[in-house]
Amino acid sequence: MKILGIETSCDETAVAVVEDGHRLLGNALATSIDLHVKYGGVVPEIAARSHIEVILPVINQVLTEAKSGWDDIDGIAVTYGAGLAGSLLIGVMTARTLAIAHQKPLYGINHVEGHVYTNFLTDTPLPGFKLRASQPEFPMLAIIVSGGHSQLALFRDHSDYTILGRTQDDAIGEAFDKVAKMLGLPYPGGPSIAKTAENGDPTSVKLPKARMNKYDFSFSGLKTAVLRQAQALIGKSYDFPSTKLSERLSDVQKADIAASFQRVAVETIVDKAKQAFDEFSPKSVVIAGGVAANQELRRQLAEAIPLPIDYPDPKLCTDNGAMIAALGCFKAQLNQPTADPYSLEIQPNLSM
Ligand code: KG4
Ligand code: ZN
């Protein structure tokens, strides 16, 4: 069973072929991130235009890499939400057209659920991937930490899950991106905060942790607290503009703020994950989304959770086609309903 997965929910045009839900046969990605850097974030119109330009070459590249023709492909899986409307449209219209033209079943994939399925990839003939040794077992606690989503989900089986908690405002990756902007660090903020934090003292700047219900989180208060502390560090009051902060802060102050913010943001997630682990005793804990690459998160989780956590390859933590194809394989294997290629609509606000 070979599924072609297409992911275009944000600025990455990503395509992959996955066999039987575990073997990665082809994987390619074109990103328009360089075009967005000067704006400090993704510009939706630019992202959509880039998808149009590259999607067909990327699909052809993946088919060649997977040594597959359309006759070898058993189905097409595509992200239909959540994401930027213009970006999603390009992936979905392409997948619909290909499904009709090549008469393949079509599977609509929820982007966030897709992220979790990176953890089911265990082998590949492709060079440069460090995949997990085995697939996770159910019940599985999934910690989903990306630029658009932060949630904890308990999977009893494929497609059978409960969302335990989610962010009530910003996603954790978004908080990294916004704090990076405040400190004048380049986009995307996650890697640049992590790098700057290496030289800082994570306990030097006092920051609050939001108190939320049960398994929910919040990051907007933390972001505001970072702003207030940064203003205080340069001797200014709350009306000093955030856009001028980075010129006044020293490198040491930036490193201390980055390290303290990173510690508290990560603790916010890890505290809840530990609480869920203790309550539900899952057989496996998986982590998904761009922030899974964060080393401080991995360090804190190793301390808090008494199960070894097998991390996916960092290249597959951010948006990719492989996670979409992998989930598509399980949907196909479990005979789940297919999407109508004449009518599958995008759902920009789709939740899990
Ligand atoms: O999953 P993803 O590629 O996109 C969404 O679906 O949202 O996640 C991107 C997010 C960005 O906010 C980026 O700053 C963050 O992941 N990120 C990191 C790291 N690498 C990427 N955050 C913290 N530490 C990192 N090393
Ligand atoms: Zn994502």
mmCIF file of C-alpha atoms and ligand atoms in Angstrom:
data_model
loop_
_atom_site.group_PDB
_atom_site.id
_atom_site.type_symbol
_atom_site.label_atom_id
_atom_site.label_comp_id
_atom_site.label_asym_id
_atom_site.label_seq_id
_atom_site.Cartn_x
_atom_site.Cartn_y
_atom_site.Cartn_z
ATOM 1 C CA MET A 1 0.000 0.000 0.000
ATOM 2 C CA LYS A 2 1.688 3.209 -1.210
ATOM 3 C CA ILE A 3 0.181 6.592 -0.445
ATOM 4 C CA LEU A 4 1.280 9.938 -1.860
ATOM 5 C CA GLY A 5 0.907 12.687 0.771
ATOM 6 C CA ILE A 6 0.590 16.398 -0.038
ATOM 7 C CA GLU A 7 1.006 19.141 2.575
ATOM 8 C CA THR A 8 0.620 22.855 1.765
ATOM 9 C CA SER A 9 -1.010 24.330 4.873
ATOM 10 C CA CYS A 10 1.571 27.071 5.437
ATOM 11 C CA ASP A 11 4.821 27.999 3.655
ATOM 12 C CA GLU A 12 6.134 24.503 2.886
ATOM 13 C CA THR A 13 5.186 22.632 -0.282
ATOM 14 C CA ALA A 14 5.830 19.122 0.978
ATOM 15 C CA VAL A 15 5.180 15.790 -0.698
ATOM 16 C CA ALA A 16 6.093 12.210 0.216
ATOM 17 C CA VAL A 17 5.366 8.607 -0.623
ATOM 18 C CA VAL A 18 4.924 6.249 2.343
ATOM 19 C CA GLU A 19 4.434 2.501 2.131
ATOM 20 C CA ASP A 20 2.309 0.563 4.648
ATOM 21 C CA GLY A 21 2.359 3.396 7.177
ATOM 22 C CA HIS A 22 6.010 2.919 8.117
ATOM 23 C CA ARG A 23 8.366 3.055 5.129
ATOM 24 C CA LEU A 24 9.366 6.434 3.698
ATOM 25 C CA LEU A 25 10.070 5.953 -0.024
ATOM 26 C CA GLY A 26 10.245 9.527 -1.255
ATOM 27 C CA ASN A 27 10.234 12.896 0.458
ATOM 28 C CA ALA A 28 10.671 16.398 -0.905
ATOM 29 C CA LEU A 29 9.996 19.877 0.246
ATOM 30 C CA ALA A 30 10.212 23.346 -1.212
ATOM 31 C CA THR A 31 9.890 26.178 1.235
ATOM 32 C CA SER A 32 9.159 29.823 0.585
ATOM 33 C CA ILE A 33 10.550 30.756 4.019
ATOM 34 C CA ASP A 34 13.325 32.961 2.541
ATOM 35 C CA LEU A 35 10.672 35.154 0.937
ATOM 36 C CA HIS A 36 8.954 35.686 4.326
ATOM 37 C CA VAL A 37 11.998 36.389 6.495
ATOM 38 C CA LYS A 38 12.095 40.120 5.756
ATOM 39 C CA TYR A 39 8.456 40.446 6.907
ATOM 40 C CA GLY A 40 9.130 38.564 10.177
ATOM 41 C CA GLY A 41 6.397 36.011 9.467
ATOM 42 C CA VAL A 42 4.584 34.154 6.713
ATOM 43 C CA VAL A 43 2.774 36.362 4.175
ATOM 44 C CA PRO A 44 -0.218 34.273 3.014
ATOM 45 C CA GLU A 45 -0.359 35.568 -0.582
ATOM 46 C CA ILE A 46 3.343 34.936 -1.139
ATOM 47 C CA ALA A 47 3.056 31.423 0.330
ATOM 48 C CA ALA A 48 0.097 30.539 -1.927
ATOM 49 C CA ARG A 49 1.842 31.806 -5.058
ATOM 50 C CA SER A 50 4.961 29.776 -4.220
ATOM 51 C CA HIS A 51 2.886 26.602 -3.787
ATOM 52 C CA ILE A 52 1.449 27.029 -7.297
ATOM 53 C CA GLU A 53 4.907 27.428 -8.782
ATOM 54 C CA VAL A 54 6.496 24.374 -7.199
ATOM 55 C CA ILE A 55 3.836 21.792 -6.395
ATOM 56 C CA LEU A 56 3.968 19.803 -9.642
ATOM 57 C CA PRO A 57 7.786 19.673 -9.820
ATOM 58 C CA VAL A 58 7.888 18.572 -6.149
ATOM 59 C CA ILE A 59 5.369 15.771 -6.790
ATOM 60 C CA ASN A 60 7.360 14.568 -9.812
ATOM 61 C CA GLN A 61 10.580 14.677 -7.826
ATOM 62 C CA VAL A 62 9.072 12.504 -5.081
ATOM 63 C CA LEU A 63 7.667 9.955 -7.519
ATOM 64 C CA THR A 64 11.106 9.648 -9.134
ATOM 65 C CA GLU A 65 12.786 9.300 -5.732
ATOM 66 C CA ALA A 66 10.236 6.654 -4.697
ATOM 67 C CA LYS A 67 10.896 4.840 -7.991
ATOM 68 C CA SER A 68 7.133 4.887 -8.492
ATOM 69 C CA GLY A 69 4.787 5.744 -11.312
ATOM 70 C CA TRP A 70 1.116 6.577 -10.842
ATOM 71 C CA ASP A 71 0.278 2.888 -11.381
ATOM 72 C CA ASP A 72 2.167 2.081 -8.138
ATOM 73 C CA ILE A 73 0.320 4.659 -6.038
ATOM 74 C CA ASP A 74 -2.717 3.337 -4.154
ATOM 75 C CA GLY A 75 -4.120 6.628 -2.914
ATOM 76 C CA ILE A 76 -3.567 10.333 -2.353
ATOM 77 C CA ALA A 77 -3.691 11.989 1.072
ATOM 78 C CA VAL A 78 -3.875 15.761 1.381
ATOM 79 C CA THR A 79 -4.015 18.267 4.233
ATOM 80 C CA TYR A 80 -7.408 20.037 4.042
ATOM 81 C CA GLY A 81 -7.068 21.993 7.331
ATOM 82 C CA ALA A 82 -6.106 23.702 9.507
ATOM 83 C CA GLY A 83 -3.957 26.282 7.804
ATOM 84 C CA LEU A 84 -3.850 29.318 5.551
ATOM 85 C CA ALA A 85 -6.788 29.232 3.135
ATOM 86 C CA GLY A 86 -4.836 30.186 0.011
ATOM 87 C CA SER A 87 -2.105 27.668 0.780
ATOM 88 C CA LEU A 88 -4.506 24.811 1.585
ATOM 89 C CA LEU A 89 -6.413 25.458 -1.646
ATOM 90 C CA ILE A 90 -3.399 24.744 -3.833
ATOM 91 C CA GLY A 91 -2.703 21.382 -2.171
ATOM 92 C CA VAL A 92 -6.348 20.314 -2.114
ATOM 93 C CA MET A 93 -7.103 21.337 -5.709
ATOM 94 C CA THR A 94 -3.951 19.590 -6.910
ATOM 95 C CA ALA A 95 -4.819 16.411 -4.976
ATOM 96 C CA ARG A 96 -8.426 16.467 -6.204
ATOM 97 C CA THR A 97 -7.317 16.868 -9.816
ATOM 98 C CA LEU A 98 -4.721 14.093 -9.565
ATOM 99 C CA ALA A 99 -7.208 11.775 -7.830
ATOM 100 C CA ILE A 100 -9.683 12.269 -10.681
ATOM 101 C CA ALA A 101 -7.088 12.069 -13.452
ATOM 102 C CA HIS A 102 -5.388 8.933 -12.110
ATOM 103 C CA GLN A 103 -8.535 7.433 -10.517
ATOM 104 C CA LYS A 104 -7.093 7.130 -7.011
ATOM 105 C CA PRO A 105 -8.908 7.213 -3.667
ATOM 106 C CA LEU A 106 -8.500 10.546 -1.903
ATOM 107 C CA TYR A 107 -8.055 11.019 1.858
ATOM 108 C CA GLY A 108 -8.509 14.401 3.556
ATOM 109 C CA ILE A 109 -6.029 14.770 6.414
ATOM 110 C CA ASN A 110 -6.166 16.963 9.506
ATOM 111 C CA HIS A 111 -2.773 18.686 9.628
ATOM 112 C CA VAL A 112 -2.382 18.475 13.409
ATOM 113 C CA GLU A 113 -3.344 14.805 13.579
ATOM 114 C CA GLY A 114 -0.892 14.292 10.719
ATOM 115 C CA HIS A 115 1.994 15.674 12.788
ATOM 116 C CA VAL A 116 1.550 12.794 15.259
ATOM 117 C CA TYR A 117 2.042 10.229 12.469
ATOM 118 C CA THR A 118 5.654 11.198 11.866
ATOM 119 C CA ASN A 119 6.190 8.878 14.826
ATOM 120 C CA PHE A 120 4.965 5.848 12.856
ATOM 121 C CA LEU A 121 7.757 6.067 10.264
ATOM 122 C CA THR A 122 10.424 3.494 11.074
ATOM 123 C CA ASP A 123 12.337 2.670 7.914
ATOM 124 C CA THR A 124 13.532 4.230 4.689
ATOM 125 C CA PRO A 125 15.978 3.569 1.887
ATOM 126 C CA LEU A 126 16.589 7.345 1.720
ATOM 127 C CA PRO A 127 19.873 8.665 3.110
ATOM 128 C CA GLY A 128 20.069 11.173 5.969
ATOM 129 C CA PHE A 129 17.059 10.133 8.060
ATOM 130 C CA LYS A 130 17.173 9.014 11.658
ATOM 131 C CA LEU A 131 13.795 7.384 12.175
ATOM 132 C CA ARG A 132 12.352 5.767 15.284
ATOM 133 C CA ALA A 133 13.248 2.154 15.988
ATOM 134 C CA SER A 134 9.612 1.039 16.299
ATOM 135 C CA GLN A 135 6.068 2.382 16.077
ATOM 136 C CA PRO A 136 4.512 3.718 19.292
ATOM 137 C CA GLU A 137 2.029 1.566 21.182
ATOM 138 C CA PHE A 138 -1.497 2.518 22.250
ATOM 139 C CA PRO A 139 -2.670 4.040 24.495
ATOM 140 C CA MET A 140 -0.362 6.828 23.354
ATOM 141 C CA LEU A 141 -0.017 10.289 24.836
ATOM 142 C CA ALA A 142 0.726 12.796 22.057
ATOM 143 C CA ILE A 143 2.306 16.133 22.869
ATOM 144 C CA ILE A 144 1.647 18.388 19.886
ATOM 145 C CA VAL A 145 3.720 21.558 19.910
ATOM 146 C CA SER A 146 3.881 23.574 16.716
ATOM 147 C CA GLY A 147 3.684 27.108 15.406
ATOM 148 C CA GLY A 148 -0.086 26.938 15.155
ATOM 149 C CA HIS A 149 -1.086 24.361 17.778
ATOM 150 C CA SER A 150 -0.295 23.228 21.292
ATOM 151 C CA GLN A 151 -2.294 20.332 22.611
ATOM 152 C CA LEU A 152 -2.215 17.092 24.512
ATOM 153 C CA ALA A 153 -4.116 14.156 23.034
ATOM 154 C CA LEU A 154 -4.679 10.644 24.307
ATOM 155 C CA PHE A 155 -4.903 8.125 21.443
ATOM 156 C CA ARG A 156 -6.586 4.831 22.355
ATOM 157 C CA ASP A 157 -6.117 3.636 18.746
ATOM 158 C CA HIS A 158 -5.840 5.059 15.229
ATOM 159 C CA SER A 159 -8.528 7.743 14.771
ATOM 160 C CA ASP A 160 -9.749 7.158 18.335
ATOM 161 C CA TYR A 161 -8.485 9.976 20.484
ATOM 162 C CA THR A 162 -9.485 12.519 23.109
ATOM 163 C CA ILE A 163 -8.044 16.008 23.308
ATOM 164 C CA LEU A 164 -7.061 16.417 26.961
ATOM 165 C CA GLY A 165 -6.128 20.070 26.726
ATOM 166 C CA ARG A 166 -5.060 22.808 24.378
ATOM 167 C CA THR A 167 -3.754 26.333 24.378
ATOM 168 C CA GLN A 168 -6.330 28.977 25.135
ATOM 169 C CA ASP A 169 -4.465 31.644 23.162
ATOM 170 C CA ASP A 170 -1.084 31.504 21.390
ATOM 171 C CA ALA A 171 0.567 28.255 20.382
ATOM 172 C CA ILE A 172 3.976 27.616 21.950
ATOM 173 C CA GLY A 173 5.804 28.018 18.611
ATOM 174 C CA GLU A 174 3.986 31.301 18.034
ATOM 175 C CA ALA A 175 5.175 32.503 21.469
ATOM 176 C CA PHE A 176 8.774 31.589 20.492
ATOM 177 C CA ASP A 177 8.318 33.511 17.217
ATOM 178 C CA LYS A 178 6.877 36.611 18.936
ATOM 179 C CA VAL A 179 9.506 36.740 21.683
ATOM 180 C CA ALA A 180 12.230 36.317 19.034
ATOM 181 C CA LYS A 181 10.804 39.289 17.149
ATOM 182 C CA MET A 182 10.879 41.347 20.356
ATOM 183 C CA LEU A 183 14.558 40.469 20.857
ATOM 184 C CA GLY A 184 15.402 41.246 17.222
ATOM 185 C CA LEU A 185 16.217 37.595 16.462
ATOM 186 C CA PRO A 186 15.498 36.143 13.012
ATOM 187 C CA TYR A 187 12.338 34.254 12.029
ATOM 188 C CA PRO A 188 11.518 31.436 12.681
ATOM 189 C CA GLY A 189 11.931 32.271 16.331
ATOM 190 C CA GLY A 190 12.177 28.766 17.811
ATOM 191 C CA PRO A 191 15.667 27.913 16.584
ATOM 192 C CA SER A 192 16.957 31.466 17.120
ATOM 193 C CA ILE A 193 15.653 31.637 20.714
ATOM 194 C CA ALA A 194 17.146 28.196 21.425
ATOM 195 C CA LYS A 195 20.531 29.296 20.052
ATOM 196 C CA THR A 196 20.557 32.630 21.921
ATOM 197 C CA ALA A 197 19.435 30.861 25.109
ATOM 198 C CA GLU A 198 22.587 28.711 25.095
ATOM 199 C CA ASN A 199 24.535 31.716 26.458
ATOM 200 C CA GLY A 200 21.894 32.849 28.969
ATOM 201 C CA ASP A 201 20.921 32.108 32.550
ATOM 202 C CA PRO A 202 17.468 30.421 32.494
ATOM 203 C CA THR A 203 16.662 31.547 36.041
ATOM 204 C CA SER A 204 17.750 35.180 35.743
ATOM 205 C CA VAL A 205 14.510 36.764 34.520
ATOM 206 C CA LYS A 206 11.426 36.150 36.666
ATOM 207 C CA LEU A 207 8.492 35.038 34.537
ATOM 208 C CA PRO A 208 5.101 33.683 35.604
ATOM 209 C CA LYS A 209 3.594 30.359 34.571
ATOM 210 C CA ALA A 210 -0.098 30.602 33.679
ATOM 211 C CA ARG A 211 -2.458 28.678 35.923
ATOM 212 C CA MET A 212 -5.077 27.015 33.767
ATOM 213 C CA ASN A 213 -7.740 24.358 34.077
ATOM 214 C CA LYS A 214 -6.538 20.783 34.157
ATOM 215 C CA TYR A 215 -4.666 20.205 30.847
ATOM 216 C CA ASP A 216 -5.098 23.556 29.090
ATOM 217 C CA PHE A 217 -2.250 25.999 28.596
ATOM 218 C CA SER A 218 -1.787 29.682 27.836
ATOM 219 C CA PHE A 219 1.201 31.551 26.438
ATOM 220 C CA SER A 220 -0.028 35.080 25.909
ATOM 221 C CA GLY A 221 0.552 36.139 29.531
ATOM 222 C CA LEU A 222 4.105 34.807 29.362
ATOM 223 C CA LYS A 223 4.749 36.805 26.190
ATOM 224 C CA THR A 224 3.489 40.004 27.868
ATOM 225 C CA ALA A 225 5.593 39.262 30.950
ATOM 226 C CA VAL A 226 8.682 38.966 28.719
ATOM 227 C CA LEU A 227 7.885 42.371 27.228
ATOM 228 C CA ARG A 228 7.496 43.994 30.684
ATOM 229 C CA GLN A 229 10.720 42.444 31.990
ATOM 230 C CA ALA A 230 12.633 43.532 28.892
ATOM 231 C CA GLN A 231 11.314 47.089 29.296
ATOM 232 C CA ALA A 232 12.316 47.022 32.976
ATOM 233 C CA LEU A 233 15.814 45.713 32.165
ATOM 234 C CA ILE A 234 16.543 48.812 30.062
ATOM 235 C CA GLY A 235 14.947 51.086 32.664
ATOM 236 C CA LYS A 236 11.827 51.919 30.645
ATOM 237 C CA SER A 237 8.130 51.717 31.466
ATOM 238 C CA TYR A 238 5.333 49.688 29.872
ATOM 239 C CA ASP A 239 4.744 52.197 27.077
ATOM 240 C CA PHE A 240 8.218 51.770 25.560
ATOM 241 C CA PRO A 241 7.629 50.271 22.071
ATOM 242 C CA SER A 242 8.485 46.573 21.689
ATOM 243 C CA THR A 243 9.907 47.262 18.207
ATOM 244 C CA LYS A 244 12.687 49.412 19.716
ATOM 245 C CA LEU A 245 13.658 46.988 22.512
ATOM 246 C CA SER A 246 16.185 44.963 20.558
ATOM 247 C CA GLU A 247 18.394 48.044 19.889
ATOM 248 C CA ARG A 248 18.667 48.773 23.623
ATOM 249 C CA LEU A 249 19.100 45.272 25.071
ATOM 250 C CA SER A 250 22.655 43.960 25.413
ATOM 251 C CA ASP A 251 23.582 40.506 24.099
ATOM 252 C CA VAL A 252 23.772 39.229 27.691
ATOM 253 C CA GLN A 253 20.279 40.556 28.468
ATOM 254 C CA LYS A 254 18.891 39.000 25.276
ATOM 255 C CA ALA A 255 20.454 35.651 26.136
ATOM 256 C CA ASP A 256 19.051 35.766 29.686
ATOM 257 C CA ILE A 257 15.558 36.658 28.455
ATOM 258 C CA ALA A 258 15.674 33.934 25.773
ATOM 259 C CA ALA A 259 16.858 31.295 28.254
ATOM 260 C CA SER A 260 14.316 32.256 30.931
ATOM 261 C CA PHE A 261 11.444 32.407 28.447
ATOM 262 C CA GLN A 262 12.404 29.061 26.931
ATOM 263 C CA ARG A 263 12.599 27.382 30.355
ATOM 264 C CA VAL A 264 9.156 28.625 31.454
ATOM 265 C CA ALA A 265 7.443 27.989 28.079
ATOM 266 C CA VAL A 266 8.754 24.443 28.036
ATOM 267 C CA GLU A 267 7.849 23.843 31.712
ATOM 268 C CA THR A 268 4.279 24.886 30.912
ATOM 269 C CA ILE A 269 3.999 21.965 28.485
ATOM 270 C CA VAL A 270 6.039 19.459 30.480
ATOM 271 C CA ASP A 271 4.066 20.006 33.732
ATOM 272 C CA LYS A 272 0.809 19.125 31.942
ATOM 273 C CA ALA A 273 2.337 16.203 30.060
ATOM 274 C CA LYS A 274 3.566 14.725 33.339
ATOM 275 C CA GLN A 275 0.170 15.211 34.940
ATOM 276 C CA ALA A 276 -1.484 13.395 31.984
ATOM 277 C CA PHE A 277 1.119 10.630 32.091
ATOM 278 C CA ASP A 278 0.420 10.034 35.774
ATOM 279 C CA GLU A 279 -3.353 10.008 35.263
ATOM 280 C CA PHE A 280 -3.590 7.817 32.124
ATOM 281 C CA SER A 281 -0.447 5.623 32.277
ATOM 282 C CA PRO A 282 0.006 5.515 28.476
ATOM 283 C CA LYS A 283 2.231 2.827 26.930
ATOM 284 C CA SER A 284 3.986 5.434 24.806
ATOM 285 C CA VAL A 285 4.560 9.174 24.728
ATOM 286 C CA VAL A 286 5.152 10.853 21.367
ATOM 287 C CA ILE A 287 5.968 14.386 20.467
ATOM 288 C CA ALA A 288 5.035 16.170 17.269
ATOM 289 C CA GLY A 289 5.284 19.594 15.665
ATOM 290 C CA GLY A 290 8.109 22.036 14.991
ATOM 291 C CA VAL A 291 8.861 22.720 18.665
ATOM 292 C CA ALA A 292 9.682 18.992 19.155
ATOM 293 C CA ALA A 293 13.138 19.944 17.838
ATOM 294 C CA ASN A 294 13.740 21.993 21.000
ATOM 295 C CA GLN A 295 16.512 20.489 23.135
ATOM 296 C CA GLU A 296 15.337 22.080 26.398
ATOM 297 C CA LEU A 297 11.933 20.447 25.874
ATOM 298 C CA ARG A 298 13.620 17.080 25.355
ATOM 299 C CA ARG A 299 15.761 17.558 28.455
ATOM 300 C CA GLN A 300 12.804 18.479 30.670
ATOM 301 C CA LEU A 301 10.631 15.634 29.312
ATOM 302 C CA ALA A 302 13.373 13.094 29.985
ATOM 303 C CA GLU A 303 13.421 14.278 33.600
ATOM 304 C CA ALA A 304 9.639 14.295 34.031
ATOM 305 C CA ILE A 305 8.492 11.160 32.179
ATOM 306 C CA PRO A 306 9.720 7.717 33.223
ATOM 307 C CA LEU A 307 9.391 6.217 29.700
ATOM 308 C CA PRO A 308 12.085 6.550 27.040
ATOM 309 C CA ILE A 309 10.837 8.962 24.359
ATOM 310 C CA ASP A 310 11.911 8.141 20.835
ATOM 311 C CA TYR A 311 12.012 11.406 18.873
ATOM 312 C CA PRO A 312 11.258 11.650 15.178
ATOM 313 C CA ASP A 313 13.928 12.982 12.807
ATOM 314 C CA PRO A 314 14.096 16.782 13.223
ATOM 315 C CA LYS A 315 13.454 17.181 9.468
ATOM 316 C CA LEU A 316 10.081 15.494 10.027
ATOM 317 C CA CYS A 317 9.164 17.529 13.135
ATOM 318 C CA THR A 318 8.323 20.595 11.032
ATOM 319 C CA ASP A 319 5.737 20.427 8.256
ATOM 320 C CA ASN A 320 6.317 17.577 5.811
ATOM 321 C CA GLY A 321 4.491 15.318 3.380
ATOM 322 C CA ALA A 322 5.576 12.090 5.083
ATOM 323 C CA MET A 323 3.317 12.611 8.118
ATOM 324 C CA ILE A 324 0.338 13.177 5.800
ATOM 325 C CA ALA A 325 1.127 10.104 3.707
ATOM 326 C CA ALA A 326 1.657 7.968 6.841
ATOM 327 C CA LEU A 327 -1.747 8.881 8.290
ATOM 328 C CA GLY A 328 -3.258 8.353 4.813
ATOM 329 C CA CYS A 329 -1.863 4.789 4.822
ATOM 330 C CA PHE A 330 -3.638 3.971 8.096
ATOM 331 C CA LYS A 331 -6.901 5.459 6.833
ATOM 332 C CA ALA A 332 -6.626 3.332 3.701
ATOM 333 C CA GLN A 333 -5.640 0.171 5.614
ATOM 334 C CA LEU A 334 -8.545 0.640 8.028
ATOM 335 C CA ASN A 335 -10.979 1.225 5.142
ATOM 336 C CA GLN A 336 -11.954 4.638 6.403
ATOM 337 C CA PRO A 337 -14.226 6.775 4.211
ATOM 338 C CA THR A 338 -12.529 8.461 1.278
ATOM 339 C CA ALA A 339 -13.074 12.107 0.338
ATOM 340 C CA ASP A 340 -15.025 13.038 -2.805
ATOM 341 C CA PRO A 341 -12.468 14.388 -5.285
ATOM 342 C CA TYR A 342 -15.193 16.530 -6.860
ATOM 343 C CA SER A 343 -16.109 18.283 -3.625
ATOM 344 C CA LEU A 344 -13.427 18.087 -0.873
ATOM 345 C CA GLU A 345 -13.319 21.592 0.628
ATOM 346 C CA ILE A 346 -10.556 23.210 2.631
ATOM 347 C CA GLN A 347 -11.228 23.878 6.344
ATOM 348 C CA PRO A 348 -8.815 26.611 7.475
ATOM 349 C CA ASN A 349 -10.079 26.438 11.094
ATOM 350 C CA LEU A 350 -10.288 22.667 11.387
ATOM 351 C CA SER A 351 -9.528 21.443 14.889
ATOM 352 C CA MET A 352 -8.594 17.978 16.031
HETATM 353 O O1 KG4 B 1 4.970 22.367 13.030
HETATM 354 P P1 KG4 B 1 5.512 23.570 12.404
HETATM 355 O O2 KG4 B 1 6.536 23.425 11.309
HETATM 356 O O3 KG4 B 1 4.403 24.468 11.795
HETATM 357 C C1 KG4 B 1 3.086 24.485 12.216
HETATM 358 O O4 KG4 B 1 2.292 23.605 11.770
HETATM 359 O O5 KG4 B 1 2.762 25.363 13.029
HETATM 360 O O6 KG4 B 1 6.132 24.427 13.588
HETATM 361 C C2 KG4 B 1 6.817 25.634 13.370
HETATM 362 C C3 KG4 B 1 7.143 26.232 14.720
HETATM 363 C C4 KG4 B 1 7.640 27.665 14.631
HETATM 364 O O7 KG4 B 1 6.879 28.443 15.521
HETATM 365 C C5 KG4 B 1 9.090 27.552 15.079
HETATM 366 O O8 KG4 B 1 9.546 28.727 15.738
HETATM 367 C C6 KG4 B 1 9.048 26.370 16.018
HETATM 368 O O9 KG4 B 1 8.153 25.473 15.394
HETATM 369 N N1 KG4 B 1 10.357 25.723 16.198
HETATM 370 C C7 KG4 B 1 11.003 25.668 17.381
HETATM 371 C C8 KG4 B 1 12.259 25.033 17.130
HETATM 372 N N2 KG4 B 1 12.319 24.733 15.806
HETATM 373 C C9 KG4 B 1 11.138 25.150 15.249
HETATM 374 N N3 KG4 B 1 10.646 26.088 18.590
HETATM 375 C C10 KG4 B 1 11.508 25.896 19.603
HETATM 376 N N4 KG4 B 1 12.717 25.323 19.455
HETATM 377 C C11 KG4 B 1 13.147 24.875 18.250
HETATM 378 N N5 KG4 B 1 14.343 24.314 18.128
HETATM 379 ZN ZN ZN B 2 2.598 21.933 11.299
#
